[in-house]
CSV table of C-alpha atoms and ligand atoms in Angstrom, one decimal:
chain,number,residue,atom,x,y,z
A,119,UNK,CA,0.0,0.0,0.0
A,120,UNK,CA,1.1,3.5,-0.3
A,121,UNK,CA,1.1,5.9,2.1
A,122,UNK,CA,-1.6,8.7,1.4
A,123,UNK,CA,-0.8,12.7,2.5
A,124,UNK,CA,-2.8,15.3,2.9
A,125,UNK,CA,-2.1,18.1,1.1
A,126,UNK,CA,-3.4,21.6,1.9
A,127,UNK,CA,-4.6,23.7,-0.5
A,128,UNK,CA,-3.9,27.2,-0.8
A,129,UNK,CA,-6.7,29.5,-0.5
A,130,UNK,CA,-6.8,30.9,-3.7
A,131,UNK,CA,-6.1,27.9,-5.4
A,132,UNK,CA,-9.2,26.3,-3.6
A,133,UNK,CA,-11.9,27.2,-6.3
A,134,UNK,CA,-9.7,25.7,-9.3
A,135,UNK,CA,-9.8,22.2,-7.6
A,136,UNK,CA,-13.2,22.4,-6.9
A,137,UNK,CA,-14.2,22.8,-10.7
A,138,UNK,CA,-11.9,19.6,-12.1
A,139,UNK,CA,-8.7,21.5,-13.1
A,140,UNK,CA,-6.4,18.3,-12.7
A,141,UNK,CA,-2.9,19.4,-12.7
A,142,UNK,CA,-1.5,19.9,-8.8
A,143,UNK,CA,0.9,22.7,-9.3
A,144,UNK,CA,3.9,23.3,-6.3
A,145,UNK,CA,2.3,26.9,-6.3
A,146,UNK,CA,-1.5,25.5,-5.1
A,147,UNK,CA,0.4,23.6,-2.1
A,148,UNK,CA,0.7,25.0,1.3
A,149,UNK,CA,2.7,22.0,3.3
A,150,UNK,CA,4.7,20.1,0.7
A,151,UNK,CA,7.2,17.8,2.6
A,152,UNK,CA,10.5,17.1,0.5
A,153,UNK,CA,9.9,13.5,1.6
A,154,UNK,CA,6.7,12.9,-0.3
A,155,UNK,CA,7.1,10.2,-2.6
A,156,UNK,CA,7.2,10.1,-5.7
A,157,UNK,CA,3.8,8.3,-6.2
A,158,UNK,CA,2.3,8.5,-2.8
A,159,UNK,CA,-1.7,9.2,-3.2
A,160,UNK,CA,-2.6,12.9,-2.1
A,161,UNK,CA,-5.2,14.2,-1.2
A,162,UNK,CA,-6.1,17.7,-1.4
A,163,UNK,CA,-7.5,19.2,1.7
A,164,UNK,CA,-8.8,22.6,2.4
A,165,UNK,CA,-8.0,24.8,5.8
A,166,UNK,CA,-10.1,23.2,7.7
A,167,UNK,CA,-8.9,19.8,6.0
A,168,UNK,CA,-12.1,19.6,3.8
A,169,UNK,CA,-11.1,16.5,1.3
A,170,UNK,CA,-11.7,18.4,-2.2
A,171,UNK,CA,-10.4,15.3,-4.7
A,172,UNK,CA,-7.5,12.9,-4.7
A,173,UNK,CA,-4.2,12.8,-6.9
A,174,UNK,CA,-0.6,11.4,-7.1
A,175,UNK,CA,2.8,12.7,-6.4
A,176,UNK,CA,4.9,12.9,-9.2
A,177,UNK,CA,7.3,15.4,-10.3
A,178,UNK,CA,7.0,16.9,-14.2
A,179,UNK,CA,8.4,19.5,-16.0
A,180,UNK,CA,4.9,20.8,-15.3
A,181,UNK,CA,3.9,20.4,-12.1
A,182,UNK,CA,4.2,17.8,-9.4
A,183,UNK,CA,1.2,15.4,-9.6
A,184,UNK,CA,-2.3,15.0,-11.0
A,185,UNK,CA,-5.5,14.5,-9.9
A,186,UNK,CA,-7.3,11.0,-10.4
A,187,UNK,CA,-10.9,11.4,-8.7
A,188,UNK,CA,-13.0,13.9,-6.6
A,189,UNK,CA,-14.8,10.9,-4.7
A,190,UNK,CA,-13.5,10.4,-1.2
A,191,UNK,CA,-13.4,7.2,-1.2
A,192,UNK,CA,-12.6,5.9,-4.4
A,193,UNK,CA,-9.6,3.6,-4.7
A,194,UNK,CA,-6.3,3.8,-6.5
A,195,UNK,CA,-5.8,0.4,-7.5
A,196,UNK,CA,-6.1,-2.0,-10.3
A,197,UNK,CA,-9.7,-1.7,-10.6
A,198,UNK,CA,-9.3,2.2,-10.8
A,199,UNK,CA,-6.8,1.6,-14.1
A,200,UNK,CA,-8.5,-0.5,-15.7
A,201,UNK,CA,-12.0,1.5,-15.9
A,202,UNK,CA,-10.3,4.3,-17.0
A,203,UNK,CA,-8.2,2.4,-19.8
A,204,UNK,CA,-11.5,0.7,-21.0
A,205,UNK,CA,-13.1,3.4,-20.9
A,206,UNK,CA,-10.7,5.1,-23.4
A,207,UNK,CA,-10.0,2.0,-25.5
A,208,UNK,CA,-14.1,2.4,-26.2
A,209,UNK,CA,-13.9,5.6,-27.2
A,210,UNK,CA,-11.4,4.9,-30.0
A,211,UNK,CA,-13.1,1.7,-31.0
A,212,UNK,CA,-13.4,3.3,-34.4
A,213,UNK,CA,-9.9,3.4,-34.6
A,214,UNK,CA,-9.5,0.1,-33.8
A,215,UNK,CA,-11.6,-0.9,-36.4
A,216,UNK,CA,-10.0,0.9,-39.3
A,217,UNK,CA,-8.0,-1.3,-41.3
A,218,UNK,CA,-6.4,2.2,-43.4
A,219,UNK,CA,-5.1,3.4,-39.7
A,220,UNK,CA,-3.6,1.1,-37.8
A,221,UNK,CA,-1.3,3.8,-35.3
A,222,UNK,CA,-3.1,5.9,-32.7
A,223,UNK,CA,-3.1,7.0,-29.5
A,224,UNK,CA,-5.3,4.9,-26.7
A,225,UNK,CA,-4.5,6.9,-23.9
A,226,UNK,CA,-4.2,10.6,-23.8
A,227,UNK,CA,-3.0,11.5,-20.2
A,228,UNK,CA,-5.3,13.9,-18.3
A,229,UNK,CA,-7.6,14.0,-21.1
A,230,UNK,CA,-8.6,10.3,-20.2
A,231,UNK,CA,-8.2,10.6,-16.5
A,232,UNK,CA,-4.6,10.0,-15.5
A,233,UNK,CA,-1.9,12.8,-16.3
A,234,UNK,CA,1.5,11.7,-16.7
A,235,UNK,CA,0.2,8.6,-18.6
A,236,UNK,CA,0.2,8.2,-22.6
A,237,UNK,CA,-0.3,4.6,-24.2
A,238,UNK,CA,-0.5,4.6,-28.2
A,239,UNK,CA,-1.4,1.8,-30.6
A,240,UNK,CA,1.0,0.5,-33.4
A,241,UNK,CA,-0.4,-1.9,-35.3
A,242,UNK,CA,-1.1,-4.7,-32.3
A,243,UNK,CA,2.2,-2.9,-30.4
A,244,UNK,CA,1.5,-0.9,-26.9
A,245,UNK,CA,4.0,1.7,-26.2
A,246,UNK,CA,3.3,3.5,-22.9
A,247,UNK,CA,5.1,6.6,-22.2
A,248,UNK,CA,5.6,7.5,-18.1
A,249,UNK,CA,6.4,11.0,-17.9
A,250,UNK,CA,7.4,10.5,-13.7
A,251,UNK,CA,9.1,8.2,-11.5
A,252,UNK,CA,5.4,9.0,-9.6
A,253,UNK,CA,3.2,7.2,-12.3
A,254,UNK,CA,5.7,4.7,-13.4
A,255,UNK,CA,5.6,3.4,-9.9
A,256,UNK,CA,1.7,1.8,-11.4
A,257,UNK,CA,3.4,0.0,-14.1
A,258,UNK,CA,1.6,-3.1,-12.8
A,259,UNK,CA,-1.8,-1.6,-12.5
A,260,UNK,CA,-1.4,-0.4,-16.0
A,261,UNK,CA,0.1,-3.7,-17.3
A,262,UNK,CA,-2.3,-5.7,-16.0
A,263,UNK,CA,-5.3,-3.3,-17.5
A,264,UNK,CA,-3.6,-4.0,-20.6
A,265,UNK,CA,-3.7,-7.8,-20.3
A,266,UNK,CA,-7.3,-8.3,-19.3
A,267,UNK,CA,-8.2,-5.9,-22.1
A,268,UNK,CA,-7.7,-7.4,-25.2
A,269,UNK,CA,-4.7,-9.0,-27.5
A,270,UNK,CA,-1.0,-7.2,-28.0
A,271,UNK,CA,1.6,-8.4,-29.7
A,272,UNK,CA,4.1,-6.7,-27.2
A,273,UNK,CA,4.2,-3.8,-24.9
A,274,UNK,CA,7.2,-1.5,-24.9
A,275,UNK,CA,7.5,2.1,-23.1
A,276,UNK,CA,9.5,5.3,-22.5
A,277,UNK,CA,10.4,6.8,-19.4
A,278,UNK,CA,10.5,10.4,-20.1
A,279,UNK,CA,11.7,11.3,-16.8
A,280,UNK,CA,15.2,11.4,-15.4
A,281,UNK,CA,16.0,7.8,-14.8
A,282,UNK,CA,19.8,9.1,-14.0
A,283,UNK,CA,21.0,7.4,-17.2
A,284,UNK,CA,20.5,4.1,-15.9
A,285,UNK,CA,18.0,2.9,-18.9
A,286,UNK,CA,20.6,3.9,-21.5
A,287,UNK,CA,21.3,0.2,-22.9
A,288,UNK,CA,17.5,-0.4,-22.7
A,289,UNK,CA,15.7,-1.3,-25.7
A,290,UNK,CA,12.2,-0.1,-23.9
A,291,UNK,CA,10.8,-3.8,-24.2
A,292,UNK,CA,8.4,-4.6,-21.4
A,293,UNK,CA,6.1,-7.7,-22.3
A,294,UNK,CA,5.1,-10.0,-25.3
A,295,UNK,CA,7.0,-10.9,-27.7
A,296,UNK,CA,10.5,-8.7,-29.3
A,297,UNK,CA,8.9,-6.9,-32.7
A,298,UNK,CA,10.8,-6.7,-35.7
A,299,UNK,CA,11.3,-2.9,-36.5
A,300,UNK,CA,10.6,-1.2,-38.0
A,301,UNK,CA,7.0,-2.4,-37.7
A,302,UNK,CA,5.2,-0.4,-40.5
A,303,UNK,CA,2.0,1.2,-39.8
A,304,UNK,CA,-1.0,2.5,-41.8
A,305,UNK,CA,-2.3,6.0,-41.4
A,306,UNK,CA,-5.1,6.4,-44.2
A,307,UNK,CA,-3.5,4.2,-46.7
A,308,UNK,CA,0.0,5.7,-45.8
A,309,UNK,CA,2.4,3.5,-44.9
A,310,UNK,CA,4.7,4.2,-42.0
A,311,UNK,CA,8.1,2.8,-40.7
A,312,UNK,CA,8.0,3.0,-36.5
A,313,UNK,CA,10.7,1.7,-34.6
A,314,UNK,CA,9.6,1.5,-31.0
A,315,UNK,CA,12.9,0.3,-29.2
A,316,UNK,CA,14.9,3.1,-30.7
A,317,UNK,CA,15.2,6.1,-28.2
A,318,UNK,CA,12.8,8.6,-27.5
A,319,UNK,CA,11.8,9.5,-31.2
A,320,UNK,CA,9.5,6.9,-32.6
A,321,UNK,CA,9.1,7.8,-36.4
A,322,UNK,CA,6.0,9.1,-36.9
A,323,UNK,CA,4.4,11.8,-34.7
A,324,UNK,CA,0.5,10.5,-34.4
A,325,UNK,CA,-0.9,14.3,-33.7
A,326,UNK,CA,-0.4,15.4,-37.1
A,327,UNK,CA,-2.4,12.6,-38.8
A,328,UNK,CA,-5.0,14.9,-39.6
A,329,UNK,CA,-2.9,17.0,-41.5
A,330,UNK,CA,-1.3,14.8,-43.3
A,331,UNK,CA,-4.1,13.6,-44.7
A,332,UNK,CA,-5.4,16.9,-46.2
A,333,UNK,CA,-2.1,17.6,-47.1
A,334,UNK,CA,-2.4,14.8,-49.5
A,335,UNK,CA,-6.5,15.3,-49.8
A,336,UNK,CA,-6.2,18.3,-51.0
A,337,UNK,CA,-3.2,20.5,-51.0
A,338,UNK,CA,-0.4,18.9,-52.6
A,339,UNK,CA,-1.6,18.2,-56.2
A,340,UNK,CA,0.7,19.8,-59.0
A,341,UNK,CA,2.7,21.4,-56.1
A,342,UNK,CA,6.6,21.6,-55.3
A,343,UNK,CA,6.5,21.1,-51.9
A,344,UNK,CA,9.1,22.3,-49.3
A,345,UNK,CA,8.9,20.5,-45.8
A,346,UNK,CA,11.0,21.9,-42.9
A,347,UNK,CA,12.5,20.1,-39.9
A,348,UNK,CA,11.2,17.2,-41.6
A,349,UNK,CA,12.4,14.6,-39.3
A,350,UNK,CA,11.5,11.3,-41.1
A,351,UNK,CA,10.0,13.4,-44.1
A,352,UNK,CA,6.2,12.1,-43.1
A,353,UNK,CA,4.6,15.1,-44.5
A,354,UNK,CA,6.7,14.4,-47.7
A,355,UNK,CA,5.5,11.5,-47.7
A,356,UNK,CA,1.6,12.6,-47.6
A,357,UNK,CA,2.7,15.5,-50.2
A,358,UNK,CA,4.2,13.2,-52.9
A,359,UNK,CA,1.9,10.7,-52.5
A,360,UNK,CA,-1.2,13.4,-53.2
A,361,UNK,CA,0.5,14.1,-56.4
A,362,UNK,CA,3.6,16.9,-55.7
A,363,UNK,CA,5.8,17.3,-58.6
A,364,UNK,CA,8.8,17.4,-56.1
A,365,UNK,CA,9.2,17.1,-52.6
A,366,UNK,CA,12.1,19.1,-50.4
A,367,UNK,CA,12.3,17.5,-47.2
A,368,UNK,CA,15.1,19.5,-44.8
A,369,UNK,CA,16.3,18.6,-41.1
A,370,UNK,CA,19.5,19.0,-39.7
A,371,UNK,CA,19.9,15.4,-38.2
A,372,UNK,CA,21.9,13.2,-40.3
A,373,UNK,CA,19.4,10.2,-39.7
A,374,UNK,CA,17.0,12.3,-41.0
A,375,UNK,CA,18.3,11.2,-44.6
A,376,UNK,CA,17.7,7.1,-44.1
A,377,UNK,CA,14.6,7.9,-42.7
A,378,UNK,CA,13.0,9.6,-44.9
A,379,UNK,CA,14.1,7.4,-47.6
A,380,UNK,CA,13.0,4.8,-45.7
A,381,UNK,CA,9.8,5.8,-45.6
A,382,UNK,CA,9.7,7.0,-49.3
A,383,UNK,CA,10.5,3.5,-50.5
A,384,UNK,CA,7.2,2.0,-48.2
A,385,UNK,CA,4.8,3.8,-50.1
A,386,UNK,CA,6.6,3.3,-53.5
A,387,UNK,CA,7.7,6.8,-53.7
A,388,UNK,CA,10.5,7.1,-56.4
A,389,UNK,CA,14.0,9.0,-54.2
A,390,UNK,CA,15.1,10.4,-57.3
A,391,UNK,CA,12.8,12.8,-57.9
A,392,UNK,CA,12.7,13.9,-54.1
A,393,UNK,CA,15.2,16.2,-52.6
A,394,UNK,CA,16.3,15.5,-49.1
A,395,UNK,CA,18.7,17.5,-47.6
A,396,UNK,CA,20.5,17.4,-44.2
A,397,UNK,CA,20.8,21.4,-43.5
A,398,UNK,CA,20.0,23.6,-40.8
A,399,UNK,CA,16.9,25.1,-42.2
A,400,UNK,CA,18.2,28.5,-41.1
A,401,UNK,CA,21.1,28.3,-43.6
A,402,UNK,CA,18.4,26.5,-46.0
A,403,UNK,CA,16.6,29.3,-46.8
A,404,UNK,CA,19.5,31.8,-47.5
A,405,UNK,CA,20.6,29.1,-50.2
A,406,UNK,CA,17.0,29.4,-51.2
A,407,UNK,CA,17.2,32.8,-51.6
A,408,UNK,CA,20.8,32.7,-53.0
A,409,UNK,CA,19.6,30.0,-55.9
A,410,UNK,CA,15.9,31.8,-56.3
A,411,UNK,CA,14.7,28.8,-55.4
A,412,UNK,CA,10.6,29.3,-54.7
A,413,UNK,CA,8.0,26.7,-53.8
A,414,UNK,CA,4.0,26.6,-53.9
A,415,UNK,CA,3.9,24.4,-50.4
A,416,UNK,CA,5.9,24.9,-47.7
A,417,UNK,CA,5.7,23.1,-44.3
A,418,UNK,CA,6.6,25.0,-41.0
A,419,UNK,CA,7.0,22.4,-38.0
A,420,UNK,CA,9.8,23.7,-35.8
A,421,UNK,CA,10.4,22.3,-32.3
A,422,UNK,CA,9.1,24.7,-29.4
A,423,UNK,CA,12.6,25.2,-29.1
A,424,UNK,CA,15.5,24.3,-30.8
A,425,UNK,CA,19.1,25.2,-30.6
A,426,UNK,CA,22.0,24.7,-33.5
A,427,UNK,CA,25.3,25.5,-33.7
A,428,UNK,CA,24.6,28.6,-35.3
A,429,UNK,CA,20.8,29.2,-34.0
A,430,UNK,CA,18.8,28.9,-31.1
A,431,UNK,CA,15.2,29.1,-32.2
A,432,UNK,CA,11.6,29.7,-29.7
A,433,UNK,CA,8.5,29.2,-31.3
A,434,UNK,CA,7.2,32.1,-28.8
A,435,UNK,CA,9.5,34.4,-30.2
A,436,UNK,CA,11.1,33.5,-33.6
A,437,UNK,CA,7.7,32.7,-35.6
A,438,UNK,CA,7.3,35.8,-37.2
A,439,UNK,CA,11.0,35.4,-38.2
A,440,UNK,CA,10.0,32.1,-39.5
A,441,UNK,CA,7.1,33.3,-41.8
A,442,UNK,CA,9.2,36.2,-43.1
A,443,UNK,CA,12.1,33.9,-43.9
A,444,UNK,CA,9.8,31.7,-45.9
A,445,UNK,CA,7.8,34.7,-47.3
A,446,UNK,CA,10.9,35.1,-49.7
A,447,UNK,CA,10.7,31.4,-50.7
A,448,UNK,CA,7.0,30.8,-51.7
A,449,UNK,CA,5.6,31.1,-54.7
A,450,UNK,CA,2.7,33.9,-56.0
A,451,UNK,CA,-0.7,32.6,-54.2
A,452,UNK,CA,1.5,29.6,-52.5
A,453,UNK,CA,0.4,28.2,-49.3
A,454,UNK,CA,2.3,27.7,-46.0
A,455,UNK,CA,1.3,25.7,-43.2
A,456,UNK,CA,2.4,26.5,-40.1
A,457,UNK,CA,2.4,24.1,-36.9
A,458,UNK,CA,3.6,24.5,-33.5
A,459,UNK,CA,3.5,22.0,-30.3
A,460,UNK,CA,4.1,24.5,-28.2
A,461,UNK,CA,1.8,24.5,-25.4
A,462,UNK,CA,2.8,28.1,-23.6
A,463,UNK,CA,0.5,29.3,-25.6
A,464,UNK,CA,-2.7,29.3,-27.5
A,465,UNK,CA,-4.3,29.1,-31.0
A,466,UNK,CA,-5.0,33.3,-30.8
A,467,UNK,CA,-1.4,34.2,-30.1
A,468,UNK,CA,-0.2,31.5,-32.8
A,469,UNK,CA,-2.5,33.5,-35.2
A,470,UNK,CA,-0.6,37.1,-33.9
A,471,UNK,CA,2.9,35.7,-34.7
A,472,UNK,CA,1.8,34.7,-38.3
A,473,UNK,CA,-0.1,38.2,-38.9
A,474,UNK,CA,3.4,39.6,-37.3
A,475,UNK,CA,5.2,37.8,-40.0
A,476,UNK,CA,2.6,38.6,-42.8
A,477,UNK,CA,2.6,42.7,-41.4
A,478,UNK,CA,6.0,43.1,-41.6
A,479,UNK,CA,6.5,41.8,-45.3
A,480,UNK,CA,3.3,43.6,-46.2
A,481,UNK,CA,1.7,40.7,-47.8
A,482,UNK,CA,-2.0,39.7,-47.3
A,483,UNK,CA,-3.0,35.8,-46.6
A,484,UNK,CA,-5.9,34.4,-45.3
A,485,UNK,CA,-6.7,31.2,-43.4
A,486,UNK,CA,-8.1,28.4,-45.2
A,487,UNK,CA,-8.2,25.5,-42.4
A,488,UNK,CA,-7.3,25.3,-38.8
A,489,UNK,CA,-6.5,22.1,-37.2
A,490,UNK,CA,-5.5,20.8,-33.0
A,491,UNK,CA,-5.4,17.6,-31.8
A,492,UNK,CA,-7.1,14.8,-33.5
A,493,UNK,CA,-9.9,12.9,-32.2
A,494,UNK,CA,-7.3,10.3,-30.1
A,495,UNK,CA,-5.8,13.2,-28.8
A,496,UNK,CA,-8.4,13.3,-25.6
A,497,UNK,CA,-8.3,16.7,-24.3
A,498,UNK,CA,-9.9,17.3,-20.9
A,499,UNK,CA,-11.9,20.7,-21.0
A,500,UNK,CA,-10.3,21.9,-17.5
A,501,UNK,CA,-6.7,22.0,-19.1
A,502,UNK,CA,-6.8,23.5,-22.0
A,503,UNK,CA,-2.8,23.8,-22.1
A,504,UNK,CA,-3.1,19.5,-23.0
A,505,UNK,CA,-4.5,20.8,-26.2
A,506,UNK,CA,-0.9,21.8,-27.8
A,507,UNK,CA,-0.9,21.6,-31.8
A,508,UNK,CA,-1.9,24.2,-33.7
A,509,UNK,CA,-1.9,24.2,-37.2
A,510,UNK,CA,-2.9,26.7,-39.8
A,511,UNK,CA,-3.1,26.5,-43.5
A,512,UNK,CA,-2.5,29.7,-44.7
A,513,UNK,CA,-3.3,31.1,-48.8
A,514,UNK,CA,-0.6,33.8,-49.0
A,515,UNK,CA,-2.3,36.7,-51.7
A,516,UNK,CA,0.0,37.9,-54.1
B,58,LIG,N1,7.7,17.7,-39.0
B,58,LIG,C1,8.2,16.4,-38.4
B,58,LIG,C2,8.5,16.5,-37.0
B,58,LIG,C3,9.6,17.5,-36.6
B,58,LIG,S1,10.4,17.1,-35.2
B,58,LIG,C4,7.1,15.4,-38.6
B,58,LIG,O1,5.9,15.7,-38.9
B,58,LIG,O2,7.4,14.2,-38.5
B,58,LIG,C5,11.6,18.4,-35.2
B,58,LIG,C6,12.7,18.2,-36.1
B,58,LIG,O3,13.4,19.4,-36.3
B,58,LIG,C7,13.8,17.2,-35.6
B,58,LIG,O4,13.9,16.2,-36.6
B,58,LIG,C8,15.1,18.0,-35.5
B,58,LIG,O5,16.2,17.3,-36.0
B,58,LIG,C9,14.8,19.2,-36.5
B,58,LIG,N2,15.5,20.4,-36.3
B,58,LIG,C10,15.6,21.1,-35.1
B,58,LIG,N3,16.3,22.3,-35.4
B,58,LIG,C11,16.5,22.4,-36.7
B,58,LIG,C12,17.1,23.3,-37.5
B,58,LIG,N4,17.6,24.5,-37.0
B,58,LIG,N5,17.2,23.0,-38.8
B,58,LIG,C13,16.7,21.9,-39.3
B,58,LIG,N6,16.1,20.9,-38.6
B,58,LIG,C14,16.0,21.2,-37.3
């Protein structure tokens, strides 16, 4: 059994825990011992020592813990993880039925129930991602959910805490039976190469599936497409297969080349007639401009922040930058589409930077599609920050 705390609540933060915000911030806590656990059951207590709900302890980049349940008496134990798994796993039965998408995500942290907790889907694989020594300390309650739910060819996982370097040989294998990888996966008819015992990085980011789609839906036809920090060149990918003339696919990380061949070759994508270059995009677009190189698609997907040898790049401050950089490299009437995970802020100030960028170039745009996270993506209505991406698709005029 774990030990459970009581942990009071300071006044002001009272109300916010009252009306379901789940994430317990250092800030809300009056009485925080340095010797709480990680993974200890809390529960929040007012003044007077009032229960208000009930959480765990585990330290994040954001915050230290998250609530699980504003009923008293409700238990934190297998039963407890395995309602809230099935419960998720129902709400994405569409996706399990899909034979065109065989990679999304089951479990979406708060947004199902439990922060700190991610579980995806890769074609009969599990990967769970713990992001705290706190909820990794459930593993069994969450691995034996996963057994008594259904079939899985093997369950593998990332600790995306500090584990002190001890995991570093680790191949992330839990339970079931070793995969092959890359295991390739099917997102609308696109075939994907995932390799899920190879660092943090799995191949494919699931929260843009959306996108990729109408990228190939409806955007890409005729086009010579440009795709920045391309990582393993997915949105290429989408692009060439919805009929680009060319694809550009640019990232600075030398594995980003195999990869994206790699990926090309799965969906029978000729490499030829594709360009993919290892570059920092910085130094990409002053070629660009050097060659008068111009291109009717580009793809903005920058890190939140990123830092070169030569750059270091925010999202929340270099985005105008961004736009005005790539501005001078798109065609007459072209299209950009600009995406940021960075959760700091939201869709309004996103939409600033890009009429920042526009203003100061004196060009006029307009927005033809939005997009956030897709329907796997859970989001739970008391934290909005959990609802990261933001995508726009925007028609540059003249
Ligand atoms: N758009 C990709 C995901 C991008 S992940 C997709 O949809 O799959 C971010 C990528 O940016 C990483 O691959 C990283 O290597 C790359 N990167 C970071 N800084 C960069 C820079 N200055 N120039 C080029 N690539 C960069």
């Amino acid at each position: 059994m774990k030990p459970t705390i009581d942990l009071k609540v300071n006044a002001k933060f009272i109300e916010q825990y009252k009306n379901n915000y789940p994430l317990i911030s250092k800030d809300a806590v009056a009485n925080l011992g340095a010797s709480t656990e990680e993974g200890a059951i809390v529960n929040l207590v007012d003044n007077n020592r009032q229960f208000i709900a009930k959480g765990y302890y585990g330290e994040q980049n954001k915050g230290i813990g998250w609530v699980l349940s504003h009923d008293k008496w409700e238990k934190i134990d297998n039963e407890f993880f395995k309602n809230k798994i099935l419960t998720a796993i129902n709400k994405r039965e569409s996706f399990y039925k899909d034979i065109n998408t065989t990679a999304f995500r089951v479990f979406n942290g708060e947004g199902d129930g439990i922060g700190g907790l991610t579980i995806d889907y890769f074609d009969g694989y599990y990967l769970i991602q713990w992001y705290s020594a706190g909820i990794y300390s459930f593993q069994n309650q969450v691995l034996n959910a996963l057994d008594e739910l259904g079939d899985y060819k093997a369950i593998y996982e990332k600790k995306r805490f500090d584990t002190k370097g001890q995991y570093l040989e680790d191949d992330d294998f839990v339970k079931g039976e070793r995969g092959q990888f890359p295991i390739v996966v099917s997102e609308n008819g696109i075939n994907y190469a995932v390799y899920l015992n190879d660092g943090a990085m799995v191949g494919i980011f699931l929260d843009q599936r959306d996108v990729r789609k109408a990228i190939r839906d409806k955007y890409a036809n005729g086009k010579n497409v440009l795709n920045t920090f391309s990582y393993t060149g997915a949105f290429s990918v989408a692009a060439a297969l919805g009929g680009a003339t060319k694809t550009t696919s640019v990232d600075l990380a030398k594995r980003s080349k195999s990869k994206t061949i790699e990926q090309f070759s799965l969906n029978g994508i000729n490499i030829e007639e594709q360009d993919i270059i290892v570059m920092d995009v910085f130094d990409y677009f002053k070629y660009a401009k050097r060659k008068e190189l111009k291109f009717d698609l580009i793809v903005l997907d920058p890190p939140s922040f990123a830092r070169s040898k030569k750059h270091t790049f925010s999202t929340a401050k270099d985005y105008p930058a961004l736009i005005k950089d790539t501005l001078e490299i798109t065609e007459k009437n072209g299209i950009i589409i600009a995406s940021t995970n960075n959760a700091s802020f939201g869709m309004k100030k996103f939409k600033g930077f890009i009429e920042k960028g526009f203003k100061e170039m004196n060009t006029k745009y307009t927005i033809l599609e939005q997009f956030s996270l897709p329907a796997d993506f859970q989001v739970d209505k008391n934290f909005l920050q959990g609802k990261y991406l933001k995508v726009l698709v925007i028609q540059v005029q003249g």
